[in-house]
Amino acid sequence: MQTLAHRKQIDGLRFFAFLAVFLVHSDVTRFWWGIHGVSLFFVISGFLITRILIAFENRPRMEVLKSFYARRVLRIFPAYYLVLGLAAATVGIAYLPAYVFYVMNWGIFFYTWIQPELADIAWDPVRMYGIHFWSLCVEEQFYLVFPLLFSLLRPGRARLSWLLALWGACIGFRFLCAAFLPKAAYGLIPLVCGEYLVAGAVGAVVFADTSRTANRIRAAARQWMFPVGLALVVALFALFPPETPSIDHVMHPPHTQTLLVLGFLAMVLGLWQTDNRWVLGFFNYAPFRFLGKISYGMYLIHLFMWPLLDWLSVRSSLIRELPPFAARLGLTVLLAAAMWRLVEAPILKLKQRFPY
């Protein structure tokens, strides 16, 4: 059975993407930029999923798609529906069917389109239980549609041209929404936030090419892309902060989104290719890698740690004495690690039944 190369440093990057999201949900005023941890997750997903599709494109198409979807189901569904079910039974989840069928991101978009006044109400992701699942809805829609479309594109320049056209369409659609639906949460639909996913796919296609241009891009990625991408992202956050710190940057993407996409893409490609021992040593640090490995579970459960900590604080003076940030993060890591050990890892062993 053919296996794909795994870069452990990408697990470390996943952890920092999650940490950014956790920070913004802990203090949106100070860490408003953390909402783009989700955007970084999208670029990573687009890159890795497209690598899988390219690696096995010489196999029978239907067999590859069958294995791809089966493996995605095993990776995503058990933990997702476990957490969703427990949350619905305890704190309650509004619009539960929309989450069950992975369409809540479209629901939020249409609600704010039909009722623009909803955009003037301060979003509180901490108390709107489950709302962070919108990004998981986007990813699931990507997993469902993109492999089918990608399998129809012939390898070569035509494929890259189609992906670049799709990237351009995302940019154009974003500007249309900003002009005609300025208050709708258009940043939550794949036609807009999909720019990050498509950029990751473009990176995977370029890296898989054997042309001289692709060789030069890979060399650039190995030498300087990560620090330049990181510098670009930091500069964008420093130069273009929102007037009122909020999660609005994801609901209504700023005009700098494409530059942010390029920064994140450079970071992912650079980290994938780099041989810099200092960079690799940092992102390959074992605790970071482990936390990145369980980042899906941490993302699923982290917002539910607010009510859980409130509940525990009433019953334990020791819990009340802990710093809230540390307590929530600690609970998130502890429960996500338990879910990985007891639920995710055993189920993932079933992937062996669906080889590519």
mmCIF file of N, CA and C in Angstrom, residues 207 215-227 266 268-275:
data_model
loop_
_atom_site.group_PDB
_atom_site.id
_atom_site.type_symbol
_atom_site.label_atom_id
_atom_site.label_comp_id
_atom_site.label_asym_id
_atom_site.label_seq_id
_atom_site.Cartn_x
_atom_site.Cartn_y
_atom_site.Cartn_z
ATOM 1 N N PHE A 207 3.684 22.126 -6.392
ATOM 2 C CA PHE A 207 4.724 21.283 -5.796
ATOM 3 C C PHE A 207 4.820 19.917 -6.473
ATOM 4 N N ASN A 215 10.471 23.674 -9.837
ATOM 5 C CA ASN A 215 11.712 23.420 -9.092
ATOM 6 C C ASN A 215 12.206 24.692 -8.418
ATOM 7 N N ARG A 216 12.099 25.797 -9.120
ATOM 8 C CA ARG A 216 12.531 27.075 -8.524
ATOM 9 C C ARG A 216 11.623 27.470 -7.363
ATOM 10 N N ILE A 217 10.325 27.205 -7.502
ATOM 11 C CA ILE A 217 9.393 27.532 -6.419
ATOM 12 C C ILE A 217 9.689 26.661 -5.190
ATOM 13 N N ARG A 218 9.965 25.385 -5.416
ATOM 14 C CA ARG A 218 10.302 24.516 -4.286
ATOM 15 C C ARG A 218 11.598 24.964 -3.611
ATOM 16 N N ALA A 219 12.558 25.402 -4.416
ATOM 17 C CA ALA A 219 13.813 25.904 -3.846
ATOM 18 C C ALA A 219 13.561 27.167 -3.024
ATOM 19 N N ALA A 220 12.717 28.042 -3.545
ATOM 20 C CA ALA A 220 12.377 29.264 -2.801
ATOM 21 C C ALA A 220 11.659 28.919 -1.501
ATOM 22 N N ALA A 221 10.776 27.918 -1.571
ATOM 23 C CA ALA A 221 10.061 27.504 -0.365
ATOM 24 C C ALA A 221 11.044 26.990 0.684
ATOM 25 N N ARG A 222 12.008 26.241 0.261
ATOM 26 C CA ARG A 222 12.988 25.680 1.200
ATOM 27 C C ARG A 222 13.835 26.779 1.841
ATOM 28 N N GLN A 223 14.110 27.835 1.090
ATOM 29 C CA GLN A 223 15.061 28.840 1.555
ATOM 30 C C GLN A 223 14.424 29.995 2.317
ATOM 31 N N TRP A 224 13.309 30.545 1.813
ATOM 32 C CA TRP A 224 12.844 31.796 2.426
ATOM 33 C C TRP A 224 11.334 31.957 2.558
ATOM 34 N N MET A 225 10.532 31.051 2.039
ATOM 35 C CA MET A 225 9.089 31.300 2.020
ATOM 36 C C MET A 225 8.461 31.399 3.403
ATOM 37 N N PHE A 226 8.874 30.533 4.330
ATOM 38 C CA PHE A 226 8.225 30.569 5.643
ATOM 39 C C PHE A 226 8.438 31.901 6.356
ATOM 40 N N PRO A 227 9.680 32.372 6.509
ATOM 41 C CA PRO A 227 9.842 33.656 7.214
ATOM 42 C C PRO A 227 9.192 34.823 6.483
ATOM 43 N N ALA A 266 2.506 30.801 1.743
ATOM 44 C CA ALA A 266 3.967 30.809 1.821
ATOM 45 C C ALA A 266 4.450 30.129 3.099
ATOM 46 N N VAL A 268 2.890 27.698 4.783
ATOM 47 C CA VAL A 268 2.672 26.250 4.675
ATOM 48 C C VAL A 268 3.691 25.620 3.732
ATOM 49 N N LEU A 269 3.880 26.217 2.555
ATOM 50 C CA LEU A 269 4.825 25.665 1.588
ATOM 51 C C LEU A 269 6.254 25.736 2.127
ATOM 52 N N GLY A 270 6.572 26.844 2.766
ATOM 53 C CA GLY A 270 7.907 26.992 3.320
ATOM 54 C C GLY A 270 8.192 25.998 4.426
ATOM 55 N N LEU A 271 7.232 25.818 5.313
ATOM 56 C CA LEU A 271 7.424 24.877 6.411
ATOM 57 C C LEU A 271 7.483 23.444 5.898
ATOM 58 N N TRP A 272 6.760 23.170 4.831
ATOM 59 C CA TRP A 272 6.785 21.830 4.240
ATOM 60 C C TRP A 272 8.168 21.508 3.666
ATOM 61 N N GLN A 273 8.805 22.484 3.047
ATOM 62 C CA GLN A 273 10.055 22.257 2.335
ATOM 63 C C GLN A 273 11.309 22.566 3.150
ATOM 64 N N THR A 274 11.182 23.360 4.185
ATOM 65 C CA THR A 274 12.378 23.890 4.843
ATOM 66 C C THR A 274 13.286 22.796 5.395
ATOM 67 N N ASP A 275 14.567 23.080 5.374
ATOM 68 C CA ASP A 275 15.527 22.215 6.049
ATOM 69 C C ASP A 275 16.263 22.993 7.147
#
